[in-house]
Coordinates of C-alpha atoms in Angstrom, one line a residue:
M1 CA 9.3 -39.7 71.4
K2 CA 12.4 -39.2 70.3
K3 CA 13.1 -39.9 66.2
K4 CA 14.7 -41.9 64.8
F5 CA 18.1 -39.9 63.0
L6 CA 18.6 -39.8 59.4
Y7 CA 21.6 -39.9 58.2
L8 CA 22.5 -38.7 55.2
L9 CA 25.8 -40.5 54.1
V10 CA 28.2 -38.0 51.4
L11 CA 30.8 -40.3 50.4
I12 CA 34.1 -38.9 50.6
G13 CA 36.9 -40.3 52.6
V14 CA 39.7 -38.6 53.8
T15 CA 42.4 -38.4 51.1
G16 CA 39.6 -37.9 48.3
F17 CA 38.5 -34.7 51.2
S18 CA 41.5 -33.2 50.0
Q19 CA 40.1 -32.4 46.8
Q20 CA 37.3 -29.5 48.8
C21 CA 40.2 -27.4 50.5
P22 CA 39.9 -23.7 49.7
Q23 CA 42.0 -21.8 47.9
L24 CA 43.9 -19.1 48.8
L25 CA 42.3 -15.4 48.0
T26 CA 44.6 -12.8 48.5
P27 CA 46.9 -13.3 48.0
M28 CA 46.9 -15.9 45.5
S29 CA 48.9 -19.4 45.3
G30 CA 52.0 -18.2 43.7
T31 CA 51.7 -14.7 44.4
T32 CA 55.0 -12.3 44.2
N33 CA 55.6 -9.7 46.2
V34 CA 53.4 -10.0 48.5
P35 CA 53.1 -7.1 51.2
V36 CA 54.5 -7.9 54.8
E37 CA 50.6 -6.7 56.7
T38 CA 48.5 -8.2 54.2
V39 CA 45.7 -10.6 56.3
I40 CA 45.3 -14.0 54.1
S41 CA 41.6 -15.1 53.2
W42 CA 40.9 -17.9 51.6
E43 CA 37.3 -19.7 50.3
E44 CA 35.2 -20.8 52.9
I45 CA 33.9 -24.7 52.5
T46 CA 30.5 -25.9 52.7
G47 CA 30.2 -27.8 55.9
V48 CA 33.5 -27.1 57.2
P49 CA 32.3 -25.2 61.5
G50 CA 36.3 -24.7 62.1
Y51 CA 40.1 -23.5 60.4
R52 CA 43.3 -23.6 62.1
I53 CA 45.8 -21.8 60.2
A54 CA 49.2 -22.5 60.1
I55 CA 52.6 -20.1 58.1
G56 CA 56.4 -21.5 58.0
S57 CA 58.9 -20.7 55.5
T58 CA 58.6 -24.1 54.1
P59 CA 55.8 -26.3 53.7
G60 CA 54.1 -27.5 57.1
A61 CA 55.8 -25.2 58.9
D62 CA 54.7 -23.2 61.4
D63 CA 57.7 -21.5 61.9
I64 CA 56.3 -17.8 61.7
I65 CA 52.2 -18.4 62.9
Q66 CA 52.1 -21.4 65.6
D67 CA 48.7 -23.7 64.4
Q68 CA 46.1 -21.8 65.8
S69 CA 42.1 -21.5 65.5
V70 CA 40.5 -19.3 64.2
G71 CA 37.1 -20.6 64.5
S72 CA 34.6 -20.2 61.0
S73 CA 36.6 -16.6 60.1
T74 CA 37.6 -16.8 56.2
S75 CA 40.0 -15.0 57.9
F76 CA 43.5 -14.2 59.5
A77 CA 45.4 -11.2 60.3
P78 CA 49.2 -11.8 61.4
P79 CA 49.3 -10.2 64.3
L80 CA 52.9 -8.8 64.1
G81 CA 52.8 -9.4 59.8
L82 CA 55.3 -11.5 57.5
P83 CA 59.0 -11.5 56.9
E84 CA 59.7 -9.3 53.6
N85 CA 61.1 -11.0 50.7
T86 CA 60.1 -15.0 51.7
Q87 CA 58.8 -17.6 50.6
V88 CA 55.1 -18.2 53.1
W89 CA 54.2 -21.4 53.2
I90 CA 49.9 -21.3 54.1
T91 CA 49.0 -24.6 56.1
I92 CA 45.4 -24.8 56.4
T93 CA 43.2 -27.1 58.3
L94 CA 39.9 -27.9 58.0
F95 CA 38.4 -28.8 61.7
F96 CA 36.2 -31.7 63.2
F97 CA 35.0 -31.3 66.6
N98 CA 35.0 -34.9 66.4
G99 CA 39.0 -35.5 65.5
G100 CA 39.9 -36.4 62.0
N101 CA 40.6 -32.7 60.9
V102 CA 41.9 -32.8 57.2
T103 CA 45.3 -30.7 56.9
C104 CA 45.0 -29.2 53.3
S105 CA 48.2 -28.6 50.9
S106 CA 50.6 -26.0 52.1
I107 CA 50.2 -22.8 49.3
P108 CA 53.0 -20.5 49.4
F109 CA 53.3 -17.1 48.1
T110 CA 56.0 -14.9 48.3
T111 CA 56.0 -11.1 50.1
E112 CA 58.0 -8.1 49.1
A113 CA 61.3 -6.8 50.0
V114 CA 61.1 -3.4 52.1
T115 CA 62.1 -0.5 50.8
T116 CA 60.4 2.0 53.2
V117 CA 60.2 2.3 56.2
P118 CA 57.5 1.7 58.9
E119 CA 54.4 2.9 59.5
C120 CA 53.6 4.4 62.9
A121 CA 52.0 2.1 66.5
D122 CA 49.3 3.1 67.8
L123 CA 48.5 3.2 71.9
R124 CA 45.8 0.2 72.7
L125 CA 46.1 -0.4 76.3
P126 CA 45.9 2.2 77.6
A127 CA 44.5 3.9 75.3
N128 CA 46.3 6.8 74.5
G129 CA 44.4 10.4 76.4
A130 CA 42.5 7.7 79.2
V131 CA 42.6 8.8 82.7
D132 CA 42.6 7.3 85.6
V133 CA 44.5 4.3 84.9
N134 CA 45.6 1.4 87.3
I135 CA 49.0 2.0 88.4
G136 CA 49.4 -1.8 87.0
T137 CA 49.1 -1.5 84.3
N138 CA 51.2 -3.1 80.8
I139 CA 51.9 -1.1 78.1
A140 CA 50.2 -2.2 74.3
W141 CA 50.0 -1.1 70.7
N142 CA 49.0 -2.1 67.5
Y143 CA 51.2 -3.4 65.1
A144 CA 52.8 -0.8 62.6
P145 CA 53.2 -2.3 59.4
R146 CA 56.8 -3.3 58.1
A147 CA 57.7 -2.9 61.9
T148 CA 60.1 -5.8 62.9
A149 CA 61.3 -4.4 66.4
Y150 CA 59.8 -1.0 68.7
I151 CA 62.0 1.1 70.4
L152 CA 60.5 2.2 72.9
T153 CA 60.9 5.3 76.3
V154 CA 58.3 6.2 78.4
G155 CA 58.5 9.1 80.4
T156 CA 57.2 11.7 82.5
T157 CA 57.4 14.7 81.4
P158 CA 56.8 14.8 77.1
G159 CA 60.4 13.4 75.4
G160 CA 61.2 12.5 78.7
T161 CA 63.5 9.4 79.8
D162 CA 63.4 8.7 83.4
I163 CA 61.1 5.3 83.0
V164 CA 61.8 3.3 80.4
D165 CA 65.3 5.4 77.9
N166 CA 65.1 4.2 73.8
L167 CA 64.5 0.3 75.1
N168 CA 64.1 -2.3 71.7
V169 CA 61.5 -4.3 72.9
G170 CA 62.4 -6.5 70.0
N171 CA 59.5 -7.9 67.6
V172 CA 56.2 -7.7 70.6
L173 CA 52.9 -6.0 71.2
L174 CA 53.7 -5.8 74.7
Y175 CA 55.5 -3.7 77.6
N176 CA 55.2 -4.7 80.8
P177 CA 57.3 -1.8 83.1
P178 CA 58.9 -3.9 86.5
T179 CA 57.6 -1.1 88.6
D180 CA 54.1 0.0 88.6
F181 CA 54.4 3.4 87.8
S182 CA 53.5 6.4 89.9
T183 CA 49.7 7.2 91.3
N184 CA 48.0 10.8 90.1
T185 CA 50.7 11.2 86.8
P186 CA 51.1 11.3 83.5
I187 CA 52.8 9.4 81.5
F188 CA 54.0 9.6 77.8
V189 CA 55.1 6.9 76.0
E190 CA 57.3 7.2 72.3
I191 CA 56.9 4.0 70.3
T192 CA 59.3 4.0 67.4
P193 CA 58.3 1.4 65.4
T194 CA 61.7 -0.3 63.3
N195 CA 62.7 -2.5 60.2
T196 CA 66.3 -3.1 58.0
I197 CA 65.4 0.2 56.5
G198 CA 65.4 2.1 59.7
P199 CA 63.2 3.7 61.9
N200 CA 60.0 5.8 62.1
T201 CA 61.3 8.6 63.9
S202 CA 58.2 10.7 63.2
C203 CA 55.8 8.9 65.3
P204 CA 54.3 11.1 68.0
V205 CA 54.3 10.7 70.8
Q206 CA 51.5 8.9 72.7
S207 CA 50.3 9.6 76.3
F208 CA 48.0 9.2 79.8
T209 CA 47.5 9.7 83.4
T210 CA 47.5 6.9 86.6
G211 CA 45.3 7.7 89.4
D212 CA 44.9 6.6 92.8
V213 CA 46.6 3.8 94.1
A214 CA 43.6 -0.1 93.3
I215 CA 43.9 -2.7 93.5
L216 CA 43.0 -5.1 90.7
P217 CA 41.2 -8.2 90.3
G218 CA 42.8 -11.2 89.2
C219 CA 41.9 -12.9 85.7
T220 CA 39.1 -16.1 86.2
T221 CA 39.3 -19.8 84.6
L222 CA 36.0 -21.5 82.6
R223 CA 34.6 -24.2 85.0
N224 CA 31.8 -25.4 82.5
P225 CA 32.7 -26.2 80.3
V226 CA 36.3 -26.3 80.6
N227 CA 38.7 -24.7 78.0
G228 CA 39.3 -27.0 75.4
Q229 CA 35.8 -29.5 75.9
T230 CA 34.2 -31.0 72.6
N231 CA 30.7 -31.7 72.0
V232 CA 28.9 -29.2 74.3
P233 CA 25.2 -29.1 74.6
L234 CA 23.6 -26.3 73.4
T235 CA 21.7 -25.1 76.0
P236 CA 25.0 -24.9 78.6
F237 CA 25.2 -23.5 81.9
L238 CA 28.3 -21.6 82.2
Q239 CA 30.2 -20.9 85.8
W240 CA 33.6 -20.0 86.3
D241 CA 35.8 -19.7 88.7
E242 CA 35.0 -16.9 91.8
V243 CA 37.4 -13.8 91.6
P244 CA 38.0 -12.6 95.4
G245 CA 37.7 -9.1 95.5
A246 CA 36.2 -9.0 92.6
V247 CA 32.2 -7.2 92.2
G248 CA 31.9 -8.3 88.9
Y249 CA 32.5 -9.9 85.4
R250 CA 32.9 -8.8 81.8
V251 CA 31.2 -11.7 79.4
S252 CA 32.2 -11.0 75.4
I253 CA 31.6 -14.4 73.9
G254 CA 32.1 -15.1 69.9
T255 CA 32.5 -17.6 67.0
N256 CA 36.3 -16.8 65.8
P257 CA 39.1 -15.6 68.0
F258 CA 38.2 -12.2 66.7
E259 CA 34.6 -11.0 67.2
N260 CA 31.9 -11.0 69.5
N261 CA 28.8 -12.1 67.9
I262 CA 27.5 -13.6 70.1
L263 CA 27.8 -11.8 73.2
Q264 CA 30.0 -8.7 74.0
D265 CA 30.8 -7.1 77.6
A266 CA 27.7 -8.0 79.0
V267 CA 28.2 -7.9 83.1
F268 CA 27.5 -10.9 85.2
N269 CA 27.5 -10.4 90.0
D270 CA 27.6 -14.1 89.7
P271 CA 30.3 -16.2 88.1
E272 CA 27.5 -18.1 86.0
T273 CA 24.9 -17.4 82.9
F274 CA 22.1 -20.2 82.2
V275 CA 23.0 -19.6 77.6
I276 CA 19.3 -20.0 75.8
E277 CA 21.3 -21.1 72.7
F278 CA 24.1 -22.2 71.2
E279 CA 24.4 -22.9 67.7
P280 CA 25.3 -26.5 66.7
N281 CA 28.4 -27.9 65.7
R282 CA 30.6 -24.6 66.7
S283 CA 33.8 -23.1 68.5
I284 CA 32.7 -20.8 71.1
F285 CA 34.8 -18.6 72.3
V286 CA 34.6 -17.0 75.6
R287 CA 36.5 -14.2 76.9
I288 CA 35.5 -13.4 81.2
I289 CA 37.1 -10.3 82.8
P290 CA 36.8 -9.4 86.8
F291 CA 37.1 -5.9 87.7
N292 CA 36.0 -4.0 90.8
A293 CA 35.7 -0.4 91.9
S294 CA 38.7 -0.1 90.5
G295 CA 39.0 -1.2 87.1
D296 CA 39.8 -4.8 85.4
A297 CA 41.3 -7.1 85.8
I298 CA 44.5 -6.8 82.7
G299 CA 45.3 -9.3 80.8
C300 CA 42.4 -12.3 80.6
A301 CA 43.7 -14.7 78.6
Q302 CA 40.7 -15.7 76.0
E303 CA 39.5 -19.8 76.4
T304 CA 37.3 -22.0 73.6
F305 CA 35.0 -24.7 73.3
S306 CA 33.2 -26.4 70.7
T307 CA 29.2 -27.7 70.9
A308 CA 27.7 -30.5 70.0
I309 CA 27.8 -31.6 66.3
G310 CA 24.1 -31.9 66.2
C311 CA 23.0 -31.8 62.9
G312 CA 26.8 -31.6 61.4
P313 CA 28.0 -32.2 58.5
F314 CA 31.0 -33.7 60.7
L315 CA 33.7 -36.6 59.6
N316 CA 33.7 -39.8 60.3
P317 CA 37.6 -40.8 61.4
Q318 CA 37.0 -43.9 61.2
T319 CA 34.7 -44.4 57.8
G320 CA 36.2 -41.1 56.3
E321 CA 33.0 -40.0 55.1
L322 CA 31.4 -36.3 55.7
I323 CA 27.9 -37.5 57.5
S324 CA 25.0 -35.1 57.2
L325 CA 21.9 -34.2 58.7
F326 CA 20.1 -32.2 56.3
P327 CA 17.7 -34.0 53.6
E328 CA 18.4 -32.7 50.0
L329 CA 16.2 -30.7 48.8
N330 CA 15.7 -30.5 45.0
F331 CA 13.0 -28.6 44.4
P332 CA 12.8 -25.8 41.3
D333 CA 12.6 -21.8 42.4
A334 CA 9.3 -21.0 40.4
V335 CA 6.8 -24.1 39.3
S336 CA 4.0 -22.9 36.2
I337 CA 0.6 -24.3 36.4
C338 CA -2.1 -24.2 33.5
V339 CA -5.4 -21.8 34.8
N340 CA -6.7 -25.5 33.3
A341 CA -4.9 -27.7 36.2
L342 CA -5.6 -26.0 39.3
P343 CA -6.0 -27.0 41.7
A344 CA -2.7 -29.1 41.3
T345 CA -0.8 -31.1 43.6
L346 CA 2.8 -30.9 43.8
S347 CA 5.0 -33.1 45.8
T348 CA 8.8 -33.9 45.9
D349 CA 10.6 -36.7 46.7
A350 CA 13.0 -35.3 48.9
V351 CA 14.3 -38.2 51.6
A352 CA 13.1 -36.8 54.9
Q353 CA 11.4 -37.3 58.4
G354 CA 9.2 -33.9 58.2
F355 CA 7.7 -31.5 55.5
R356 CA 6.1 -28.4 55.3
W357 CA 4.4 -26.9 52.2
T358 CA 2.6 -22.8 53.5
R359 CA 1.8 -20.0 51.0
T360 CA 4.3 -16.6 52.2
T361 CA 4.2 -12.9 51.2
Q362 CA 7.2 -12.1 49.0
A363 CA 9.8 -11.5 52.0
G364 CA 8.7 -14.1 52.7
T365 CA 6.6 -14.3 56.2
V366 CA 4.2 -17.4 56.5
I367 CA 0.5 -17.0 55.7
E368 CA -1.0 -20.0 55.5
D369 CA 0.2 -23.7 56.2
L370 CA -0.9 -25.7 53.5
S371 CA 0.6 -29.4 54.0
D372 CA 2.3 -31.5 56.3
T373 CA 3.0 -34.1 54.2
R374 CA 5.2 -34.6 51.0
E375 CA 2.2 -33.6 49.2
A376 CA 0.1 -30.1 49.1
A377 CA -2.1 -29.1 46.8
V378 CA -2.4 -25.2 45.6
S379 CA -4.9 -23.2 44.5
E380 CA -4.0 -19.9 42.9
A381 CA -0.6 -17.9 41.6
G382 CA 1.6 -16.4 44.4
F383 CA 4.8 -16.9 46.7
Y384 CA 5.7 -20.6 48.8
R385 CA 7.5 -22.1 50.7
L386 CA 8.7 -26.0 51.4
E387 CA 10.9 -27.3 54.5
V388 CA 12.1 -30.7 54.8
F389 CA 13.3 -32.0 57.8
N390 CA 15.3 -34.8 59.5
F391 CA 15.9 -34.0 63.3
A392 CA 19.7 -34.7 65.5
D393 CA 19.1 -35.6 69.5
P394 CA 22.2 -34.8 71.2
G395 CA 21.4 -34.6 75.0
G396 CA 17.8 -34.7 73.6
N397 CA 17.3 -31.2 72.0
N398 CA 15.6 -32.8 69.5
I399 CA 16.6 -30.4 67.0
P400 CA 15.6 -30.0 63.2
C401 CA 17.7 -30.0 60.9
P402 CA 16.1 -28.4 57.8
A403 CA 16.9 -28.1 53.5
V404 CA 13.9 -25.1 52.3
Q405 CA 12.9 -24.0 49.3
D406 CA 11.0 -21.0 48.6
F407 CA 9.5 -20.5 45.4
T408 CA 6.9 -19.1 42.9
V409 CA 3.9 -20.5 41.7
L410 CA 2.7 -19.2 38.1
V411 CA -0.7 -20.1 36.8
L412 CA -0.3 -19.4 32.8
P413 CA -3.5 -18.5 31.2
G414 CA -3.4 -21.4 28.3
P415 CA -5.6 -21.3 25.7
T416 CA -9.0 -21.1 24.6
I417 CA -10.5 -22.8 22.2
T418 CA -13.0 -19.6 20.6
S419 CA -14.4 -22.2 17.0
V420 CA -13.9 -24.4 15.2
D421 CA -14.5 -24.3 11.7
V422 CA -15.8 -27.4 9.8
Q423 CA -16.2 -27.1 6.2
S424 CA -16.8 -30.3 4.1
Q425 CA -14.0 -31.3 2.1
G426 CA -14.4 -34.2 0.0
E427 CA -16.5 -37.4 1.9
G428 CA -14.4 -35.6 4.9
L429 CA -14.1 -32.6 6.7
Q430 CA -12.0 -29.5 7.2
L431 CA -11.0 -28.6 10.9
T432 CA -10.1 -24.8 11.4
V433 CA -9.2 -24.6 15.0
N434 CA -9.7 -21.2 16.0
A435 CA -7.7 -20.1 19.8
T436 CA -6.4 -17.5 21.5
G437 CA -4.1 -16.2 24.8
T438 CA -0.9 -14.8 24.9
G439 CA 1.1 -18.0 24.1
D440 CA 2.7 -20.2 20.8
Y441 CA 0.7 -22.8 20.2
E442 CA 0.3 -26.3 18.2
Y443 CA -2.6 -28.5 18.0
A444 CA -3.0 -32.2 17.7
L445 CA -6.7 -34.2 16.9
N446 CA -7.9 -37.3 18.6
N447 CA -5.1 -37.4 20.2
E448 CA -3.4 -35.8 23.3
A449 CA 0.1 -36.9 23.2
G450 CA -0.5 -36.1 19.8
P451 CA 1.8 -35.9 17.0
Y452 CA 1.3 -31.9 17.7
Q453 CA 1.3 -29.2 14.0
D454 CA 2.1 -25.6 13.9
S455 CA -1.1 -25.3 11.9
N456 CA -4.2 -25.0 13.2
V457 CA -5.9 -26.9 9.9
F458 CA -6.8 -30.2 9.5
N459 CA -7.7 -32.6 6.2
N460 CA -9.6 -34.9 5.3
V461 CA -10.5 -36.2 8.6
P462 CA -13.3 -38.4 8.7
L463 CA -16.7 -38.7 9.1
G464 CA -17.8 -39.0 13.5
N465 CA -16.6 -37.8 16.3
N466 CA -13.4 -36.3 16.4
T467 CA -11.3 -34.0 19.8
V468 CA -8.7 -30.9 18.7
Y469 CA -6.4 -30.7 21.6
V470 CA -4.5 -27.4 22.0
R471 CA -1.5 -27.2 24.3
D472 CA 1.3 -24.1 24.7
K473 CA 4.5 -24.6 23.5
N474 CA 6.7 -23.5 26.0
E475 CA 5.1 -25.1 28.2
L476 CA 3.7 -28.7 27.2
D477 CA 1.1 -29.5 29.9
C478 CA -0.7 -26.6 28.8
I479 CA -3.4 -28.7 27.8
V480 CA -6.9 -28.3 26.6
S481 CA -9.6 -29.1 24.5
K482 CA -13.0 -30.4 22.1
L483 CA -14.7 -32.8 21.2
L484 CA -17.0 -32.1 17.7
E485 CA -19.7 -33.7 16.7
Q486 CA -18.0 -33.0 13.4
D487 CA -20.8 -35.9 11.3
L488 CA -23.6 -32.6 11.8
I489 CA -21.9 -31.8 8.8
S490 CA -23.9 -34.9 6.5
E491 CA -26.8 -35.9 8.6
G492 CA -28.4 -32.5 10.1
F493 CA -27.8 -30.3 6.8
P494 CA -29.4 -30.5 3.8
N495 CA -27.6 -30.6 1.1
F496 CA -30.5 -28.9 -1.3
F497 CA -33.6 -27.7 -1.2
T498 CA -36.4 -27.5 -3.7
P499 CA -39.1 -24.3 -2.8
N500 CA -41.3 -25.0 -4.7
G501 CA -44.4 -25.4 -3.3
D502 CA -45.4 -28.8 -3.9
G503 CA -44.7 -29.6 -0.1
I504 CA -41.2 -31.7 -0.5
N505 CA -38.1 -29.9 0.7
D506 CA -39.9 -26.6 0.6
F507 CA -37.9 -25.0 3.7
W508 CA -33.9 -25.0 4.0
Q509 CA -33.0 -25.9 8.1
F510 CA -30.7 -28.6 10.0
V511 CA -32.1 -31.1 11.9
P512 CA -30.6 -33.0 14.1
P513 CA -29.2 -36.6 13.5
P514 CA -30.2 -39.2 16.2
N515 CA -26.5 -39.8 17.6
A516 CA -26.2 -35.5 18.0
Q517 CA -27.5 -36.9 21.9
A518 CA -28.2 -33.0 23.2
F519 CA -27.1 -30.9 20.8
S520 CA -28.8 -27.7 19.5
L521 CA -28.0 -24.0 17.2
V522 CA -28.2 -20.9 18.9
S523 CA -28.0 -19.8 15.3
I524 CA -27.5 -20.1 11.2
S525 CA -26.4 -17.5 9.2
I526 CA -27.4 -18.0 5.1
F527 CA -25.1 -15.9 2.8
N528 CA -24.3 -15.3 -1.3
R529 CA -21.8 -16.3 -3.6
F530 CA -20.8 -12.5 -2.4
G531 CA -20.9 -13.2 1.5
Q532 CA -23.5 -10.8 1.9
L533 CA -25.8 -12.6 4.5
L534 CA -29.2 -13.0 2.8
V535 CA -31.1 -14.3 6.9
Q536 CA -30.0 -15.6 9.9
V537 CA -32.5 -18.5 10.2
D538 CA -33.7 -19.7 14.3
P539 CA -32.8 -23.4 14.2
N540 CA -35.9 -23.6 16.0
S541 CA -38.4 -22.5 12.6
Q542 CA -39.7 -24.1 10.3
G543 CA -35.9 -22.9 7.8
W544 CA -35.4 -20.8 4.8
N545 CA -37.9 -20.7 1.7
G546 CA -35.6 -19.2 -0.7
T547 CA -37.0 -15.4 -0.7
F548 CA -34.6 -12.4 0.2
N549 CA -37.1 -9.6 0.9
G550 CA -39.4 -11.3 0.2
R551 CA -38.6 -12.6 -3.6
P552 CA -37.4 -16.1 -4.4
L553 CA -33.8 -15.9 -4.6
P554 CA -32.3 -17.6 -8.5
S555 CA -31.0 -21.5 -8.1
T556 CA -27.4 -21.7 -7.4
D557 CA -26.0 -22.4 -4.2
Y558 CA -25.6 -20.3 -0.9
W559 CA -23.4 -20.3 2.1
F560 CA -23.6 -21.4 5.5
R561 CA -22.7 -20.6 8.7
A562 CA -24.7 -22.2 11.9
V563 CA -23.4 -21.7 15.8
G564 CA -23.8 -24.0 18.9
V565 CA -24.5 -23.8 22.0
N566 CA -20.7 -24.3 22.4
N567 CA -19.8 -21.7 20.7
E568 CA -18.7 -24.1 17.5
Q569 CA -18.9 -22.6 13.9
F570 CA -19.5 -25.5 11.6
T571 CA -20.5 -23.9 7.5
G572 CA -20.8 -25.0 4.3
H573 CA -22.9 -24.9 1.4
F574 CA -25.8 -26.1 -0.4
S575 CA -27.9 -26.3 -3.2
L576 CA -31.2 -24.3 -4.1
R577 CA -33.1 -25.5 -6.8
R578 CA -36.5 -24.6 -8.3

């Protein structure tokens, strides 16, 4: 069942979209003395599938470079350089496959005044030193920086002029000889670049050697898809015209005119091939060169088409809106969870048709699928990934349009309440909360929401059941608590005893009050006023009889520290009366 499209509209009109036009990176707008051989580059604009460039001597003009596609490339090297001492205007057009292209404002810079002769030009076709060259070959060379014309001399001996004699061919990079070369003959070529300063007379002579007479195949033309076609399926069946005399075809494919980043010189014996999957929303550039035993066809042109829009973004020419099927995903790079809160449930508010949560390695390899809903439970620290997606359906391909966020789960140790010291304070209590951990902690009493204080001491706490809370200042959700039955101080520990042998109050011992359900102590320690430990009393024993090493102690105040089963600590004092 096909999934319904979900269109996420970014309201950017055609006029407003001009703010999204790229700035020149090299050279920057307004720069002067720019080298004539400079390579022009600009910012990449997210969501723009392709660019076109025109270069002129006035804003919007293309008298230097006619408007041409560069695919997804963000740079362009003018094949013949730029004119010297000229204000040059660069016009970038944002190309959208369904029309509605956006032409940006022209950006100027000024080229240098050339003061030196050009550099030399390298022979490109045939390559310098090539052998068995077809006698019908053209001669081509690379651009020589600062050149505005080329003088060509061709002969069968070094420096010979018997084929071409000092011919100024103009500002071009190709010469088509009027007749074929002789077979099995060395051909010597001298290319002299020149400009207003003069010719470069020090360039070396280059050469190649022809082979036997050979009949090369002609070029071919795309039949499916045809040159210039748009909205081509992502898995097309490429077909081209069969060429008589060709035994095979070299096919190169790229996403811009300057590189074959999809396929390079792949050989096919038949004039067709099935493509597994192109990227959506791309300009595709194809060059097909037929060949036979005599060599490759000469001068075959590059053709282009564009694939289905797929996920976008693409511009709606009627509304001026930029439409994308990619969902918006706003999820943090790291999530901190208090160890007490594990396992924890994470969620996303992304509007999407599908969800996938996974646990991964640090390198991004999926270890475990966690959930296919907008929520997922995590139980440990580590590396995770959230992927949300919508579906595009051009040609029934049901293409997922994902947005992905890799994130880290950090488990915080949180505070640990090791004990709470409880002391009588007038008619109330003083509570001292003892917490350990690596964080910066603050404290609250009887309300998890606070208010919190920096001090771990609470004064004048009413008797009764109180709860203390500790949280990390830097991770406010990392909270621990402890419930205290502090009325044990007044009700469970006697304020005095009278060890005089009359059978009344002869022993001091903790007596659990009726409201202290299932409460018990682990130990009770008794000290004199100098802090000397006198005795440890078993909570299940009769209690302390007021002696030390068998001798009765004097009437005075003594201190105690009692430890509960949950590590609560209760401190206070009482009187011994005789």
